[in-house]
Tab-separated table of C-alpha atoms in Angstrom:
chain	number	residue	atom	x	y	z
Y	65	GLN	CA	1.298	10.529	13.050
Y	66	LYS	CA	-0.247	6.881	14.658
Y	67	GLU	CA	-2.569	7.326	17.377
Y	68	VAL	CA	-0.831	4.466	19.269
Y	69	GLU	CA	2.963	4.186	19.182
Y	70	GLN	CA	4.943	1.076	20.165
Y	71	ASP	CA	8.484	0.463	20.278
Y	72	PRO	CA	8.597	-2.668	17.886
Y	73	GLY	CA	11.786	-3.880	19.144
Y	74	PRO	CA	13.379	-6.465	18.884
Y	75	LEU	CA	13.645	-6.983	22.634
Y	76	SER	CA	15.949	-9.648	24.126
Y	77	VAL	CA	16.565	-10.738	27.364
Y	78	PRO	CA	17.881	-13.413	29.411
Y	79	GLU	CA	14.829	-16.000	31.581
Y	80	GLY	CA	14.256	-14.409	34.683
Y	81	ALA	CA	14.619	-10.854	33.756
Y	82	ILE	CA	11.643	-8.200	34.361
Y	83	VAL	CA	10.600	-7.141	31.118
Y	84	SER	CA	9.206	-3.690	30.674
Y	85	LEU	CA	6.740	-2.907	27.703
Y	86	ASN	CA	5.089	0.323	26.644
Y	87	CYS	CA	3.045	2.359	24.376
Y	88	THR	CA	1.750	6.106	23.910
Y	89	TYR	CA	-1.494	6.958	22.712
Y	90	SER	CA	-2.659	10.688	21.377
Y	91	ASN	CA	-6.716	10.280	21.706
Y	92	SER	CA	-7.306	11.092	25.285
Y	93	ALA	CA	-10.778	9.444	24.415
Y	94	PHE	CA	-9.685	5.952	24.863
Y	95	GLN	CA	-10.786	4.619	27.901
Y	96	TYR	CA	-10.493	0.405	27.901
Y	97	PHE	CA	-6.857	-0.844	27.409
Y	98	MET	CA	-5.817	-3.825	26.460
Y	99	TRP	CA	-2.324	-6.173	25.866
Y	100	TYR	CA	-2.388	-9.096	23.801
Y	101	ARG	CA	0.245	-11.799	22.942
Y	102	GLN	CA	0.427	-12.845	19.309
Y	103	TYR	CA	2.746	-16.056	18.661
Y	104	SER	CA	4.216	-15.979	14.925
Y	105	ARG	CA	1.683	-16.636	12.362
Y	106	LYS	CA	-1.238	-17.279	15.130
Y	107	GLY	CA	-4.109	-14.904	16.443
Y	108	PRO	CA	-3.556	-12.395	19.096
Y	109	GLU	CA	-4.511	-13.942	22.617
Y	110	LEU	CA	-5.846	-11.235	25.492
Y	111	LEU	CA	-3.607	-11.211	28.459
Y	112	MET	CA	-4.968	-8.444	30.487
Y	113	TYR	CA	-7.286	-5.219	30.222
Y	114	THR	CA	-7.771	-2.354	32.162
Y	115	TYR	CA	-10.454	0.057	32.236
Y	116	SER	CA	-8.927	4.084	33.078
Y	117	SER	CA	-5.863	4.486	34.935
Y	118	GLY	CA	-4.168	2.079	37.457
Y	119	ASN	CA	-2.685	-0.887	38.093
Y	120	LYS	CA	-4.109	-4.824	37.247
Y	121	GLU	CA	-1.739	-7.648	38.467
Y	122	ASP	CA	-2.669	-10.919	36.841
Y	123	GLY	CA	0.390	-14.043	38.191
Y	124	ARG	CA	3.469	-12.580	36.582
Y	125	PHE	CA	2.198	-9.803	34.863
Y	126	THR	CA	1.144	-5.954	35.505
Y	127	ALA	CA	-0.448	-3.763	33.674
Y	128	GLN	CA	-0.230	-0.052	34.496
Y	129	VAL	CA	-2.075	2.779	32.632
Y	130	ASP	CA	-1.324	6.645	33.342
Y	131	LYS	CA	-3.825	8.659	31.574
Y	132	SER	CA	-2.390	12.068	32.211
Y	133	SER	CA	0.747	10.741	30.449
Y	134	LYS	CA	-1.173	8.955	27.709
Y	135	TYR	CA	0.959	6.007	28.775
Y	136	ILE	CA	0.763	2.087	29.007
Y	137	SER	CA	2.662	-0.396	30.380
Y	138	LEU	CA	2.935	-4.222	30.792
Y	139	PHE	CA	5.622	-5.761	33.385
Y	140	ILE	CA	6.328	-9.398	32.888
Y	141	ARG	CA	8.103	-10.919	36.012
Y	142	ASP	CA	10.397	-13.798	36.078
Y	143	SER	CA	10.456	-14.006	32.123
Y	144	GLN	CA	10.252	-17.397	30.628
Y	145	PRO	CA	11.224	-18.452	26.969
Y	146	SER	CA	7.748	-19.329	26.150
Y	147	ASP	CA	7.098	-15.412	26.741
Y	148	SER	CA	8.811	-14.927	23.479
Y	149	ALA	CA	6.228	-13.403	21.377
Y	150	THR	CA	5.041	-10.368	19.904
Y	151	TYR	CA	3.580	-8.204	22.591
Y	152	LEU	CA	0.447	-5.627	21.273
Y	153	CYS	CA	-1.127	-3.159	22.819
Y	154	ALA	CA	-4.518	-2.175	22.084
Y	155	MET	CA	-7.444	0.584	23.325
Y	156	SER	CA	-10.850	1.514	22.770
Y	157	ARG	CA	-13.404	4.452	23.477
Y	158	SER	CA	-15.982	2.513	23.656
Y	159	ALA	CA	-15.745	-1.591	23.629
Y	160	ARG	CA	-16.298	-1.538	19.893
Y	161	GLN	CA	-13.243	-1.377	17.567
Y	162	LEU	CA	-9.548	-1.577	18.811
Y	163	THR	CA	-6.810	0.548	17.811
Y	164	PHE	CA	-3.541	-1.254	18.022
Y	165	GLY	CA	0.177	-0.427	18.382
Y	166	SER	CA	2.324	-2.247	15.703
Y	167	GLY	CA	3.470	-4.877	17.981
Y	168	THR	CA	7.076	-5.325	20.460
Y	169	GLN	CA	8.693	-8.514	19.528
Y	170	LEU	CA	10.446	-10.095	22.539
Y	171	THR	CA	12.881	-13.129	22.902
Y	172	VAL	CA	13.257	-14.448	26.415
Y	173	LEU	CA	17.059	-16.695	25.775
Y	174	PRO	CA	16.999	-19.573	27.979
B	91	ASP	CA	-12.345	-26.235	21.113
B	92	THR	CA	-15.071	-23.375	21.773
B	93	GLY	CA	-12.862	-20.254	20.467
B	94	VAL	CA	-13.126	-18.560	17.758
B	95	SER	CA	-12.354	-20.319	14.361
B	96	GLN	CA	-11.818	-18.991	10.869
B	97	ASP	CA	-11.723	-20.710	7.479
B	98	PRO	CA	-9.521	-21.399	5.364
B	99	ARG	CA	-6.353	-20.855	7.574
B	100	HIS	CA	-4.655	-20.184	4.267
B	101	LYS	CA	-5.785	-18.951	0.855
B	102	ILE	CA	-3.592	-17.647	-2.108
B	103	THR	CA	-5.297	-16.606	-4.789
B	104	LYS	CA	-4.515	-14.449	-8.450
B	105	ARG	CA	-4.540	-10.866	-8.796
B	106	GLY	CA	-8.465	-10.102	-10.115
B	107	GLN	CA	-9.984	-13.136	-8.568
B	108	ASN	CA	-12.720	-13.298	-5.659
B	109	VAL	CA	-12.340	-14.678	-2.695
B	110	THR	CA	-14.650	-15.507	0.700
B	111	PHE	CA	-13.383	-16.266	4.309
B	112	ARG	CA	-15.786	-17.323	6.691
B	113	CYS	CA	-15.655	-16.650	11.011
B	114	ASP	CA	-17.421	-18.837	13.136
B	115	PRO	CA	-17.353	-16.841	16.770
B	116	ILE	CA	-17.685	-17.862	20.287
B	117	SER	CA	-21.281	-19.560	20.494
B	118	GLU	CA	-22.956	-17.255	22.996
B	119	HIS	CA	-21.096	-14.239	21.328
B	120	ASN	CA	-23.371	-11.456	19.912
B	121	ARG	CA	-20.446	-8.993	18.419
B	122	LEU	CA	-18.339	-10.401	15.786
B	123	TYR	CA	-15.390	-8.017	14.279
B	124	TRP	CA	-12.816	-8.164	11.304
B	125	TYR	CA	-9.284	-7.109	11.355
B	126	ARG	CA	-6.494	-7.027	9.121
B	127	GLN	CA	-2.954	-7.539	9.850
B	128	THR	CA	0.142	-6.515	7.517
B	129	LEU	CA	3.580	-8.243	8.352
B	130	GLY	CA	5.168	-6.145	11.157
B	131	GLN	CA	1.965	-3.767	12.239
B	132	GLY	CA	-1.084	-4.487	14.695
B	133	PRO	CA	-4.564	-5.387	13.253
B	134	GLU	CA	-6.653	-2.580	11.640
B	135	PHE	CA	-10.493	-2.848	12.314
B	136	LEU	CA	-12.461	-3.105	9.558
B	137	THR	CA	-16.239	-3.778	10.691
B	138	TYR	CA	-17.807	-5.238	13.243
B	139	PHE	CA	-21.556	-6.724	13.854
B	140	GLN	CA	-23.746	-6.762	16.790
B	141	ASN	CA	-26.348	-9.793	16.054
B	142	GLU	CA	-26.765	-9.707	12.491
B	143	ALA	CA	-26.481	-5.293	12.078
B	144	GLN	CA	-23.499	-4.489	10.487
B	145	LEU	CA	-22.855	-1.359	12.860
B	146	GLU	CA	-19.628	0.064	12.069
B	147	LYS	CA	-17.105	0.253	8.867
B	148	SER	CA	-13.703	1.592	8.466
B	149	ARG	CA	-12.497	3.684	6.087
B	150	LEU	CA	-10.205	0.868	5.005
B	151	LEU	CA	-13.128	-1.117	3.927
B	152	SER	CA	-13.247	-0.225	0.044
B	153	ASP	CA	-16.146	-0.893	-1.977
B	154	ARG	CA	-14.141	-4.474	-3.047
B	155	PHE	CA	-14.939	-5.720	0.495
B	156	SER	CA	-18.518	-6.604	1.875
B	157	ALA	CA	-18.766	-8.455	5.092
B	158	GLU	CA	-22.083	-10.157	6.180
B	159	ARG	CA	-23.774	-12.063	9.079
B	160	PRO	CA	-26.792	-13.171	7.983
B	161	LYS	CA	-28.431	-15.036	10.903
B	162	GLY	CA	-26.427	-13.261	13.776
B	163	SER	CA	-23.730	-16.514	14.077
B	164	PHE	CA	-20.886	-17.085	11.615
B	165	SER	CA	-19.859	-13.986	9.181
B	166	THR	CA	-18.332	-14.245	5.698
B	167	LEU	CA	-15.850	-11.687	4.179
B	168	GLU	CA	-15.748	-11.178	0.662
B	169	ILE	CA	-12.884	-9.379	-1.253
B	170	GLN	CA	-13.632	-8.985	-5.055
B	171	ARG	CA	-11.254	-8.405	-7.787
B	172	THR	CA	-8.389	-8.899	-5.294
B	173	GLU	CA	-5.167	-7.076	-5.484
B	174	GLN	CA	-1.468	-7.617	-4.159
B	175	GLY	CA	-1.969	-4.775	-1.525
B	176	ASP	CA	-4.828	-6.968	-0.206
B	177	SER	CA	-2.176	-9.716	1.037
B	178	ALA	CA	-2.696	-9.768	4.822
B	179	MET	CA	-3.586	-11.964	7.449
B	180	TYR	CA	-7.751	-11.315	8.458
B	181	LEU	CA	-8.363	-12.015	11.894
B	182	CYS	CA	-11.795	-12.156	13.408
B	183	ALA	CA	-12.755	-11.457	16.891
B	184	SER	CA	-16.043	-11.617	18.982
B	185	SER	CA	-16.911	-10.692	22.451
B	186	LEU	CA	-20.308	-10.540	24.419
B	187	ALA	CA	-22.410	-7.380	24.354
B	188	ARG	CA	-25.985	-7.182	26.570
B	189	GLN	CA	-28.217	-4.908	28.349
B	190	GLY	CA	-26.177	-4.077	31.338
B	191	VAL	CA	-22.829	-6.060	30.620
B	192	THR	CA	-20.222	-4.918	28.047
B	193	SER	CA	-17.620	-7.042	27.517
B	194	TYR	CA	-14.765	-5.432	26.099
B	195	GLU	CA	-12.272	-8.254	25.883
B	196	GLN	CA	-12.161	-9.332	22.178
B	197	TYR	CA	-11.217	-12.898	21.429
B	198	PHE	CA	-9.492	-13.507	18.176
B	199	GLY	CA	-9.099	-16.438	16.030
B	200	PRO	CA	-6.089	-17.805	14.387
B	201	GLY	CA	-6.898	-15.693	11.170
B	202	THR	CA	-6.758	-16.078	7.512
B	203	ARG	CA	-3.652	-15.648	5.676
B	204	LEU	CA	-4.386	-14.372	1.873
B	205	THR	CA	-1.763	-14.310	-0.468
B	206	VAL	CA	-2.180	-12.588	-3.594
B	207	THR	CA	-0.275	-13.189	-6.551
């Protein structure tokens, strides 16, 4: 079993929809949580990061971490076609190596 | 462009050949990481450096793989006697860590896509 599980999708939504992306994990030592966006054949781009439990908002993006349930989420409000990409969750025990989920492929239809 | 850069962007090689990739991190970043990503999967950690010291290596990093960061700036990743299973995207990332401040934000380069035929 992988340490980080992420639904691969694909997920297809109409423009303007609220998107919910999720990951679960098994290692309770993880305390840094990140979301990356990756366009096809490009490197991952850091979107959001949080430390320990709680919520963080940045524009149309909200990241949530529930350490008691070992569950993290990324919400995208007012989704745009330019948000179409693969979204990767990542987590770390100690700000060194990241452990990634397998990514969720999102398509926002105009 | 002051982001992480990688060279080459694409490499096609025959099985058994050696290949070397280069990564130039963001200039003030002292930590440098190598990851490998295969199709449909997330990146997997290979190794990381703080300045010129290689501090951690994954069990994925077989003895055919070697990484260096001789002056604490750019890094190279060499794969000897390539195998078809080495075909992947090799990603480099960098971050900043200094006394009292540790950034867990890793910034990735565009990757080097390796195809072993």
